Coordinates of C-alpha atoms and ligand atoms in Angstrom, one line a residue:
Chain A
M14 CA 10.8 44.7 -80.3
L15 CA 11.1 48.5 -79.9
L16 CA 10.4 50.8 -82.8
I17 CA 13.1 53.5 -82.5
D18 CA 12.9 56.9 -84.0
C19 CA 16.3 57.8 -85.5
P20 CA 16.4 61.6 -86.0
F21 CA 18.0 61.1 -89.4
C22 CA 16.2 58.0 -90.8
G23 CA 12.9 57.9 -89.1
Q24 CA 11.3 54.9 -87.3
R25 CA 13.2 51.7 -87.6
P26 CA 13.1 48.3 -85.8
E27 CA 15.3 47.8 -82.8
I28 CA 17.5 45.2 -84.5
E29 CA 19.0 48.0 -86.6
F30 CA 20.4 49.7 -83.5
R31 CA 22.8 49.2 -80.8
Y32 CA 22.1 50.5 -77.4
A33 CA 24.8 52.7 -75.9
G34 CA 23.8 53.5 -72.4
E35 CA 22.7 56.5 -70.4
A36 CA 23.1 59.8 -72.2
H37 CA 24.7 63.0 -70.9
V38 CA 27.2 61.3 -68.7
L39 CA 30.0 63.8 -68.7
R40 CA 33.6 62.8 -68.8
P41 CA 35.7 64.7 -66.3
I42 CA 37.8 67.3 -68.3
D43 CA 41.1 66.0 -66.9
P44 CA 41.0 62.5 -65.5
R45 CA 44.5 63.0 -63.9
E46 CA 43.1 65.9 -61.9
C47 CA 39.8 64.6 -60.7
E48 CA 39.1 62.7 -57.5
D49 CA 38.6 59.0 -57.5
E50 CA 34.9 59.6 -56.5
E51 CA 34.3 61.6 -59.6
W52 CA 36.0 59.2 -61.9
A53 CA 34.1 56.2 -60.4
A54 CA 30.8 58.1 -60.8
Y55 CA 31.7 58.8 -64.5
L56 CA 32.7 55.2 -65.2
Y57 CA 30.2 53.2 -63.2
R58 CA 27.4 55.0 -61.4
R59 CA 24.2 55.4 -63.3
R60 CA 20.7 56.9 -62.6
N61 CA 19.0 53.7 -63.7
P62 CA 15.6 55.2 -63.1
A63 CA 12.2 53.5 -63.2
G64 CA 10.9 56.4 -65.3
D65 CA 12.1 58.7 -68.0
H66 CA 15.6 57.9 -69.2
A67 CA 17.8 59.8 -71.7
E68 CA 19.8 57.2 -73.5
R69 CA 22.2 56.9 -76.5
W70 CA 21.4 54.7 -79.5
H71 CA 23.7 53.9 -82.4
H72 CA 22.0 53.2 -85.7
V73 CA 24.6 50.6 -86.7
H74 CA 22.6 49.1 -89.6
G75 CA 21.4 52.5 -90.9
C76 CA 23.0 55.9 -91.0
R77 CA 25.6 54.6 -88.4
R78 CA 25.2 57.8 -86.3
F79 CA 24.8 58.1 -82.6
F80 CA 21.8 60.0 -81.3
N81 CA 19.9 60.4 -78.0
A82 CA 16.4 59.4 -77.2
R83 CA 14.1 59.6 -74.2
R84 CA 12.2 56.5 -73.1
H85 CA 10.1 55.5 -70.1
T86 CA 11.8 52.4 -68.6
V87 CA 8.6 51.0 -67.2
T88 CA 6.4 51.2 -70.3
D89 CA 9.3 51.3 -72.8
L90 CA 7.5 54.1 -74.7
F91 CA 9.7 56.7 -76.4
S92 CA 8.9 60.3 -76.0
G93 CA 11.3 61.8 -78.5
S94 CA 14.8 61.6 -79.9
Y95 CA 17.3 64.3 -80.7
P96 CA 20.8 64.5 -82.2
A97 CA 23.8 63.8 -79.9
G98 CA 25.4 67.0 -78.6
T99 CA 22.2 68.8 -78.0
P100 CA 21.1 69.3 -74.3
G101 CA 19.0 66.6 -72.8
P102 CA 15.3 67.0 -71.9
E103 CA 14.3 67.4 -68.3
C104 CA 13.7 64.0 -66.9
E105 CA 11.6 63.4 -63.9
A106 CA 13.5 61.8 -61.0
G107 CA 11.6 58.5 -61.5
Q108 CA 10.6 56.3 -58.5
Chain B
M29 CA 5.1 20.2 -38.7
R30 CA 8.2 18.3 -39.8
F31 CA 8.1 16.5 -43.1
S32 CA 9.0 12.8 -43.1
A33 CA 8.2 9.6 -45.0
L34 CA 5.4 9.2 -42.5
T35 CA 3.8 12.6 -43.2
L36 CA 3.9 11.9 -46.9
L37 CA 2.3 8.5 -46.4
R38 CA -0.4 9.9 -44.2
S39 CA -1.2 12.6 -46.7
A40 CA -1.6 10.1 -49.4
F41 CA -4.6 8.8 -47.5
D42 CA -6.3 12.2 -46.7
G43 CA -6.0 13.8 -50.1
Q44 CA -3.0 15.9 -49.2
S45 CA -5.5 18.1 -47.4
R46 CA -4.1 18.5 -43.9
Y47 CA -0.9 20.5 -44.6
P48 CA -0.8 23.6 -42.4
H49 CA 0.5 27.0 -43.6
Q50 CA 4.2 26.7 -44.0
W51 CA 5.1 30.1 -42.5
R52 CA 3.3 32.6 -40.3
K53 CA 1.6 35.6 -42.0
A54 CA 3.2 38.2 -39.8
D55 CA 2.0 41.7 -39.2
P56 CA 4.8 44.3 -38.8
R57 CA 6.0 45.0 -35.3
P58 CA 7.0 48.6 -34.4
S59 CA 10.7 47.8 -34.8
Y60 CA 13.3 45.1 -35.5
D61 CA 17.0 44.5 -35.0
V62 CA 17.3 43.7 -38.7
I63 CA 15.0 44.4 -41.6
V64 CA 15.7 42.6 -44.8
I65 CA 14.1 44.3 -47.8
G66 CA 13.1 41.8 -50.4
G67 CA 11.6 38.4 -50.0
G68 CA 13.4 36.5 -52.7
G69 CA 15.5 33.5 -52.1
H70 CA 18.5 35.7 -51.1
G71 CA 16.6 37.8 -48.6
L72 CA 14.9 34.8 -47.0
A73 CA 18.1 32.8 -46.8
T74 CA 19.7 35.9 -45.2
A75 CA 17.0 35.9 -42.5
Y76 CA 17.2 32.2 -42.0
Y77 CA 21.0 32.2 -41.4
L78 CA 20.8 35.3 -39.2
A79 CA 18.5 33.3 -36.9
K80 CA 20.2 30.0 -37.2
E81 CA 23.9 30.9 -37.3
Y82 CA 23.9 34.2 -35.3
G83 CA 20.9 33.9 -33.0
V84 CA 19.5 37.1 -34.4
T85 CA 15.8 36.4 -34.5
N86 CA 14.2 39.8 -34.1
V87 CA 14.2 40.0 -37.9
A88 CA 11.6 40.9 -40.5
V89 CA 11.7 40.2 -44.2
I90 CA 9.6 42.8 -46.0
E91 CA 8.3 41.9 -49.5
K92 CA 6.2 44.1 -51.7
G93 CA 4.5 41.3 -53.4
W94 CA 4.5 37.6 -52.5
I95 CA 7.7 35.8 -51.6
G96 CA 9.6 34.3 -54.5
G97 CA 7.6 36.4 -57.0
G98 CA 10.7 38.2 -58.2
N99 CA 13.6 36.7 -60.1
T100 CA 13.7 33.7 -57.7
G101 CA 10.5 32.5 -59.3
R102 CA 11.4 33.6 -62.8
N103 CA 14.8 32.1 -63.4
T104 CA 16.0 29.0 -65.2
T105 CA 17.6 27.5 -62.0
I106 CA 21.0 26.6 -63.3
I107 CA 23.5 26.0 -60.5
R108 CA 27.2 25.8 -61.0
S109 CA 30.4 27.2 -59.5
N110 CA 33.0 27.0 -62.2
Y111 CA 33.8 30.7 -62.3
L112 CA 37.2 32.0 -63.3
F113 CA 38.5 34.2 -60.6
D114 CA 39.5 33.0 -57.1
E115 CA 37.0 35.3 -55.4
S116 CA 34.1 34.1 -57.5
A117 CA 35.1 30.5 -57.2
A118 CA 35.1 30.8 -53.4
L119 CA 31.7 32.5 -53.5
Y120 CA 29.8 30.2 -55.8
D121 CA 31.5 27.0 -54.5
H122 CA 30.5 28.0 -51.0
A123 CA 26.9 28.1 -52.2
L124 CA 27.3 24.7 -54.1
T125 CA 28.5 23.1 -50.8
L126 CA 25.4 24.4 -49.1
W127 CA 23.0 23.3 -51.9
R128 CA 24.1 19.7 -51.3
G129 CA 22.6 19.5 -47.8
L130 CA 19.9 22.1 -48.2
S131 CA 16.8 19.8 -48.3
Q132 CA 17.9 18.1 -45.1
E133 CA 18.9 21.4 -43.5
L134 CA 15.5 23.0 -44.2
N135 CA 13.5 19.8 -43.9
Y136 CA 12.0 20.9 -47.2
N137 CA 12.7 19.3 -50.6
V138 CA 14.3 21.9 -52.8
M139 CA 14.8 19.2 -55.5
F140 CA 18.5 20.0 -55.9
S141 CA 19.5 17.9 -58.8
P142 CA 23.3 17.8 -59.6
R143 CA 22.8 16.4 -63.1
G144 CA 25.8 18.1 -64.6
V145 CA 26.2 21.4 -66.5
L146 CA 27.8 21.2 -69.9
M147 CA 29.3 24.4 -71.3
L148 CA 29.9 23.9 -75.0
A149 CA 32.9 25.0 -77.0
H150 CA 32.4 25.8 -80.7
T151 CA 35.5 27.8 -81.7
V152 CA 39.2 28.0 -81.0
H153 CA 38.5 30.9 -78.8
D154 CA 35.9 28.9 -76.8
V155 CA 38.4 26.1 -76.4
Q156 CA 41.0 28.3 -75.0
S157 CA 38.7 30.2 -72.7
I158 CA 37.0 27.1 -71.4
K159 CA 40.2 25.3 -70.8
R160 CA 41.5 28.3 -68.9
H161 CA 38.5 28.1 -66.7
V162 CA 39.0 24.3 -66.2
H163 CA 42.6 24.8 -65.1
A164 CA 41.8 27.8 -62.8
N165 CA 39.0 25.8 -61.3
R166 CA 41.2 22.8 -60.6
L167 CA 43.7 25.1 -58.8
N168 CA 40.8 26.3 -56.7
G169 CA 39.5 22.8 -56.0
V170 CA 36.4 23.5 -58.0
D171 CA 34.9 20.6 -59.9
N172 CA 35.1 21.2 -63.7
A173 CA 36.5 19.0 -66.5
W174 CA 37.3 19.2 -70.2
L175 CA 35.4 16.8 -72.4
T176 CA 36.5 16.0 -75.9
R177 CA 34.1 16.0 -78.8
A178 CA 33.5 12.3 -78.4
Q179 CA 33.0 12.6 -74.7
V180 CA 30.5 15.3 -75.2
A181 CA 28.5 13.1 -77.6
A182 CA 28.6 10.3 -75.2
F183 CA 27.5 12.4 -72.2
C184 CA 24.7 14.2 -74.0
P185 CA 23.5 12.0 -76.9
G186 CA 20.8 14.3 -78.0
L187 CA 23.2 17.0 -79.1
N188 CA 23.7 17.7 -82.8
M189 CA 27.4 16.8 -83.2
S190 CA 27.5 17.2 -86.9
P191 CA 30.6 18.9 -88.2
E192 CA 28.3 20.4 -90.8
A193 CA 26.5 22.5 -88.1
R194 CA 26.8 26.2 -88.4
H195 CA 28.7 26.2 -85.1
P196 CA 30.0 22.7 -84.7
I197 CA 30.6 21.4 -81.2
V198 CA 34.3 20.8 -80.6
G199 CA 34.4 20.0 -76.9
A200 CA 32.9 21.2 -73.6
A201 CA 33.5 21.9 -69.9
L202 CA 31.4 19.7 -67.6
Q203 CA 30.7 20.5 -64.0
R204 CA 29.2 17.2 -62.9
S205 CA 28.3 18.6 -59.4
G206 CA 26.2 21.4 -61.0
G207 CA 22.6 21.2 -62.0
T208 CA 19.2 22.6 -61.1
A209 CA 16.9 23.1 -58.1
R210 CA 13.2 23.9 -57.8
H211 CA 13.1 27.7 -57.5
D212 CA 9.8 28.1 -55.6
A213 CA 10.7 25.4 -53.2
V214 CA 13.9 27.3 -52.3
A215 CA 11.9 30.5 -51.4
W216 CA 9.3 28.5 -49.5
G217 CA 11.8 26.3 -47.7
F218 CA 13.8 29.2 -46.5
A219 CA 10.6 31.1 -45.5
R220 CA 9.3 28.2 -43.6
A221 CA 12.6 27.5 -41.8
A222 CA 13.2 31.2 -41.0
S223 CA 9.6 31.7 -39.8
A224 CA 10.0 28.7 -37.5
R225 CA 13.0 30.4 -35.9
G226 CA 11.0 33.5 -35.2
V227 CA 11.6 35.6 -38.3
D228 CA 8.6 37.7 -39.4
I229 CA 7.8 37.4 -43.1
I230 CA 5.7 40.3 -44.1
E231 CA 4.3 40.1 -47.6
N232 CA 2.3 42.7 -49.6
C233 CA 4.3 45.5 -47.9
E234 CA 6.3 47.8 -50.1
V235 CA 9.2 49.8 -48.8
V236 CA 8.8 53.4 -50.1
G237 CA 11.4 55.2 -48.0
I238 CA 14.4 54.7 -45.7
R239 CA 14.3 57.0 -42.7
R240 CA 17.6 58.2 -41.3
R241 CA 18.6 59.5 -37.9
I242 CA 20.1 62.9 -37.3
D243 CA 23.6 61.3 -37.4
G244 CA 22.8 59.8 -40.9
A245 CA 22.4 56.2 -39.7
V246 CA 19.3 54.2 -40.6
A247 CA 16.2 54.5 -38.4
G248 CA 13.9 52.3 -40.2
V249 CA 11.8 52.0 -43.3
E250 CA 8.6 53.7 -44.5
T251 CA 6.3 51.2 -46.0
S252 CA 2.9 50.9 -47.5
R253 CA 1.9 49.6 -44.1
G254 CA 3.5 52.4 -42.1
F255 CA 6.9 53.1 -40.5
I256 CA 8.9 50.1 -39.2
G257 CA 12.0 50.8 -37.1
A258 CA 15.3 49.0 -37.6
R259 CA 18.8 49.1 -36.3
K260 CA 20.2 47.5 -39.5
I261 CA 18.7 47.2 -43.0
G262 CA 19.8 44.7 -45.6
V263 CA 18.7 45.6 -49.2
V264 CA 18.2 42.4 -51.2
T265 CA 15.9 43.7 -53.9
A266 CA 17.2 42.3 -57.2
G267 CA 15.9 44.3 -60.1
R268 CA 15.0 47.2 -57.9
S269 CA 18.2 47.9 -56.1
S270 CA 18.9 51.3 -57.7
Q271 CA 15.5 52.6 -56.6
V272 CA 15.7 51.2 -53.0
M273 CA 19.2 52.5 -52.5
A274 CA 18.2 55.9 -53.9
M275 CA 15.9 56.1 -50.9
A276 CA 19.0 56.5 -48.9
D277 CA 20.7 58.7 -51.5
V278 CA 23.1 55.9 -52.5
R279 CA 23.8 55.7 -56.3
L280 CA 24.9 52.3 -57.3
P281 CA 27.1 51.1 -60.2
I282 CA 24.1 49.1 -61.5
E283 CA 21.8 49.1 -64.5
S284 CA 18.7 47.0 -64.8
Y285 CA 17.9 44.9 -67.9
P286 CA 15.2 42.5 -68.9
L287 CA 16.3 38.8 -69.1
Q288 CA 14.0 36.4 -70.7
A289 CA 13.2 32.7 -70.4
L290 CA 10.6 30.4 -71.9
V291 CA 9.3 26.9 -71.4
S292 CA 8.0 24.4 -73.9
E293 CA 5.1 22.0 -73.6
P294 CA 6.0 19.1 -71.3
T295 CA 7.4 16.0 -72.9
K296 CA 8.9 12.7 -71.8
P297 CA 12.5 12.8 -70.4
V298 CA 14.7 13.8 -73.3
L299 CA 17.6 15.8 -71.7
D300 CA 19.2 14.8 -68.4
C301 CA 21.8 17.5 -68.0
V302 CA 22.0 21.3 -68.4
V303 CA 23.4 22.5 -71.7
M304 CA 24.8 26.0 -72.1
S305 CA 26.5 27.7 -75.0
N306 CA 27.9 31.2 -75.0
T307 CA 28.7 31.2 -78.7
V308 CA 25.2 30.4 -80.0
H309 CA 23.8 32.0 -76.8
G310 CA 21.1 29.8 -75.5
Y311 CA 20.8 27.4 -72.7
V312 CA 18.4 24.6 -71.9
S313 CA 17.5 22.0 -69.4
Q314 CA 14.4 19.9 -68.8
S315 CA 12.3 20.4 -65.7
D316 CA 11.0 17.5 -63.7
K317 CA 7.5 18.4 -65.1
G318 CA 9.0 17.7 -68.5
E319 CA 9.1 21.2 -69.9
L320 CA 12.2 22.4 -71.7
V321 CA 13.4 25.4 -69.8
I322 CA 15.2 27.8 -72.2
G323 CA 17.1 30.9 -71.3
A324 CA 18.1 33.8 -73.5
G325 CA 20.8 36.5 -73.3
S326 CA 19.8 39.8 -71.6
D327 CA 17.9 42.4 -73.6
A328 CA 19.9 45.3 -75.0
Y329 CA 18.5 48.2 -73.0
V330 CA 17.7 49.3 -69.5
S331 CA 14.1 48.5 -68.6
Y332 CA 11.7 47.5 -65.8
S333 CA 9.0 46.2 -68.2
Q334 CA 9.6 42.5 -67.3
A335 CA 9.0 41.8 -71.0
G336 CA 11.9 42.4 -73.3
S337 CA 11.9 42.2 -77.1
A338 CA 10.6 39.2 -79.0
H339 CA 13.7 38.8 -81.2
V340 CA 15.8 38.1 -78.2
A341 CA 13.6 35.1 -77.2
A342 CA 13.5 34.0 -80.9
E343 CA 17.3 34.0 -81.0
A344 CA 17.5 31.8 -77.9
I345 CA 15.1 29.4 -79.5
G346 CA 17.1 29.4 -82.7
A347 CA 20.2 28.6 -80.7
V348 CA 18.6 25.7 -78.9
C349 CA 17.2 24.3 -82.2
E350 CA 20.7 24.5 -83.7
L351 CA 22.0 22.4 -80.8
F352 CA 19.0 20.0 -80.7
P353 CA 17.3 20.1 -84.1
Q354 CA 14.8 17.5 -82.8
F355 CA 13.3 20.2 -80.5
A356 CA 12.3 22.3 -83.5
R357 CA 8.7 21.0 -83.6
M358 CA 8.0 21.6 -79.9
R359 CA 5.6 24.2 -78.9
M360 CA 6.6 27.0 -76.5
L361 CA 4.0 27.5 -73.8
R362 CA 5.2 30.6 -71.9
N363 CA 7.7 33.4 -72.3
W364 CA 8.5 35.9 -69.6
G365 CA 11.1 38.4 -68.4
G366 CA 12.7 39.3 -65.1
I367 CA 14.7 42.4 -64.4
V368 CA 18.3 41.8 -63.5
D369 CA 20.7 44.2 -61.9
L370 CA 23.9 44.2 -63.8
T371 CA 27.1 45.5 -62.3
P372 CA 30.0 46.6 -64.7
D373 CA 32.0 43.5 -63.8
R374 CA 29.0 41.2 -63.5
S375 CA 29.9 40.3 -59.9
P376 CA 27.5 41.0 -57.0
I377 CA 27.8 43.7 -54.4
I378 CA 27.7 42.3 -50.8
G379 CA 28.5 44.5 -47.8
K380 CA 28.5 48.0 -46.3
T381 CA 27.3 51.2 -48.0
P382 CA 28.3 54.7 -47.1
V383 CA 25.2 54.9 -44.9
P384 CA 25.7 53.5 -41.4
G385 CA 23.4 50.5 -40.7
L386 CA 22.6 50.1 -44.4
Y387 CA 23.9 47.0 -46.1
A388 CA 23.5 45.8 -49.7
N389 CA 23.3 42.3 -51.2
C390 CA 22.5 43.0 -54.8
G391 CA 23.8 43.1 -58.4
W392 CA 23.6 39.4 -58.9
G393 CA 22.6 40.0 -62.4
T394 CA 21.8 37.1 -64.6
G395 CA 23.2 34.5 -62.3
G396 CA 22.3 34.8 -58.7
F397 CA 20.0 31.9 -58.2
K398 CA 22.9 29.4 -57.9
A399 CA 24.3 31.5 -55.1
T400 CA 21.1 31.7 -53.0
P401 CA 22.1 29.7 -49.9
G402 CA 25.7 31.0 -50.0
S403 CA 24.7 34.6 -50.5
G404 CA 22.3 34.4 -47.5
H405 CA 24.9 32.7 -45.4
I406 CA 27.7 35.2 -45.9
F407 CA 25.4 38.2 -45.9
A408 CA 23.9 37.1 -42.5
H409 CA 27.5 37.2 -41.2
T410 CA 27.9 40.8 -42.5
L411 CA 24.6 41.9 -41.0
A412 CA 25.2 40.2 -37.6
T413 CA 28.8 41.2 -37.1
G414 CA 29.0 44.5 -39.1
D415 CA 32.1 43.1 -40.8
P416 CA 32.1 41.3 -44.2
H417 CA 32.4 37.6 -44.2
P418 CA 35.9 36.8 -45.7
I419 CA 34.2 35.3 -48.8
A420 CA 32.1 38.5 -49.2
A421 CA 34.9 41.0 -48.5
P422 CA 36.2 41.3 -52.1
F423 CA 32.6 42.0 -53.3
S424 CA 32.5 45.3 -51.6
L425 CA 30.8 48.4 -53.1
D426 CA 34.0 50.3 -52.9
R427 CA 35.7 48.1 -55.4
F428 CA 34.3 50.4 -58.0
L429 CA 36.3 53.2 -56.4
T430 CA 39.6 51.2 -55.8
G431 CA 39.4 49.5 -59.2
R432 CA 39.6 46.0 -57.7
L433 CA 36.9 44.6 -60.0
I434 CA 36.2 40.9 -60.2
N435 CA 35.7 40.9 -63.9
E436 CA 33.7 37.8 -64.7
A437 CA 32.1 39.8 -67.5
A438 CA 35.4 39.9 -69.4
A439 CA 36.2 36.3 -68.4
A440 CA 33.0 34.8 -69.8
A441 CA 31.7 37.3 -72.3
V442 CA 28.3 36.4 -70.8
A443 CA 27.5 35.5 -67.2
H444 CA 25.0 33.0 -65.9
Ligands
FAD501 C1 14.9 34.8 -66.9 C2 15.9 34.7 -65.8 C3 16.7 33.6 -65.8 C4 17.7 33.4 -64.9 N1 18.5 32.2 -64.9 C5 19.3 32.0 -63.9 C6 20.0 30.7 -63.8 O1 19.8 29.9 -64.6 N2 20.9 30.6 -62.8 C7 21.1 31.5 -61.9 O2 22.0 31.3 -61.0 N3 20.5 32.7 -61.9 C8 19.6 33.0 -62.9 N4 18.9 34.2 -62.9 C9 19.2 35.2 -61.9 C10 18.5 34.9 -60.6 O3 17.1 34.8 -60.8 C11 18.7 36.1 -59.6 O4 20.0 36.5 -59.5 C12 18.3 35.7 -58.2 O5 17.1 35.0 -58.3 C13 18.1 36.9 -57.4 O6 17.5 36.5 -56.1 P1 17.0 37.6 -55.1 O7 16.4 36.9 -54.0 O8 18.1 38.6 -54.9 O9 15.9 38.4 -56.0 P2 14.3 38.3 -56.2 O10 13.8 36.9 -56.1 O11 14.0 39.1 -57.4 O12 13.9 39.0 -54.9 C14 13.9 40.4 -54.7 C15 12.5 40.8 -54.0 O13 12.6 42.1 -53.6 C16 11.3 42.6 -53.7 N5 11.3 44.1 -53.7 C17 11.7 44.9 -54.6 N6 11.6 46.2 -54.3 C18 10.9 46.2 -53.1 C19 10.5 47.2 -52.2 N7 10.6 48.5 -52.5 N8 9.9 46.8 -51.0 C20 9.7 45.5 -50.7 N9 10.1 44.5 -51.5 C21 10.7 44.8 -52.7 C22 10.7 42.0 -55.0 O14 9.3 42.0 -55.1 C23 11.4 40.6 -55.0 O15 10.5 39.6 -54.5 C24 17.9 34.4 -63.9 C25 17.1 35.5 -63.9 C26 16.1 35.7 -64.8 C27 15.3 36.9 -64.8
ZN502 ZN1 19.7 56.5 -88.7

């Protein structure tokens, strides 16, 4: 089980959280205006790296807030978490 | 060497010691007509059918580890075809048809055992959704039947049918023609049959890059054993599809998650069918060695760790013990994870990519073992002719652009 560092509550076990996917996926400003390619990329295409991954977590059984964290997807080790809305860390491209 | 009753008998007298290697250990040639990346069941089946059905024998299967060491050797081997949508029913039922004759076709015992797959209903919602599947299946000519509570109890006497259970069983769908097969034998059988038809099976050779020509088309693959040229490349690398496709700058609608399974100590035969439950979320069958084979739901987060979290496996055990309280005292021997590539609609991607000469057969997620022969068969057509097989056509990559999803995820809530 992962030990996840909520920026508001500290380290808590994974079962208190819900995973909410890759972070920093930007919604096109006006979906009616954007190309299908851009919309498909927003909806479906993900980096899915074998390496550092910026991801969203929801502390459903705690403060109930969303936040972002950076985790290495091969070792599952976290290397920091930060409030939603702040810019993401530089992630290496992964293999 | 062809297997027969006679070879078995002879081997009984010489200590089973005279079996030759079942496939050639090939060294890479400078180039091939087709390179299949990934030596799991799907990749090996693709190569076999390329050679057998389309006469394309200048083919290499390139595997970074040993064949069948990926999800093919890690899965719980449930085979069924009772999917909701027409496209999926056609796809999985095509595979089920091939499973029936596969041991004869390959002259290799894949131990396909159509012992029946029971999908339990515990709630009103389950009943409605499962009956909808049964009716849709009937319209598509796919075997599936609704069993009442009493019929379930008669079919699988070990189940806890108590109305006092936390999630009482109220009925089930039964696909009698579904069941299990021996996963390793499937990889070995396809490898042996493909190799016999001239396919090179190259193990311990990792693809690290995809080389492109000036016009953008594929030129071959960079590997840990050097460059190998190819006119066409099929990517069949479950659990690693995003990375391999990224080598050709293709970003897929796929995320990779751990999926766990576990087996118990072996015991005498106690369970002669496959039992699945989406509501309590566990599934179980008994292998021919006697182990209970238990599958869990996928883990919550993207990962390549092939481990997953302990509480996910514990929940699956809890679910199985709820269905079969008599299993509660059994010891679990092994627990492992595989990495499954999940698409947003939980249906696979089979076909062309934006890169000329590059084809994908991936995204089979938590449920691709059952499709192994069918997947190889239709993907071979795609690779040989350049056009998708009619059954594969709806599973194109561009469905995520057009919006024509085949949403088995929404239909089942979980997919296996
Ligand atoms: C725990 C678990 C339980 C499951 N249960 C079921 C079930 O009951 N029923 C069912 O139908 N399905 C099930 N599945 C899903 C099923 O296992 C897969 O969908 C299926 O086996 C995929 O087959 P494959 O041949 O595509 O993949 P794999 O067997 O994983 O083959 C892919 C191969 O590609 C190789 N590869 C990757 N990258 C490279 C590279 N760069 N260069 C060279 N080679 C590379 C890998 O080493 C691997 O051998 C389960 C999966 C898991 C993990
Ligand atoms: Zn919190």
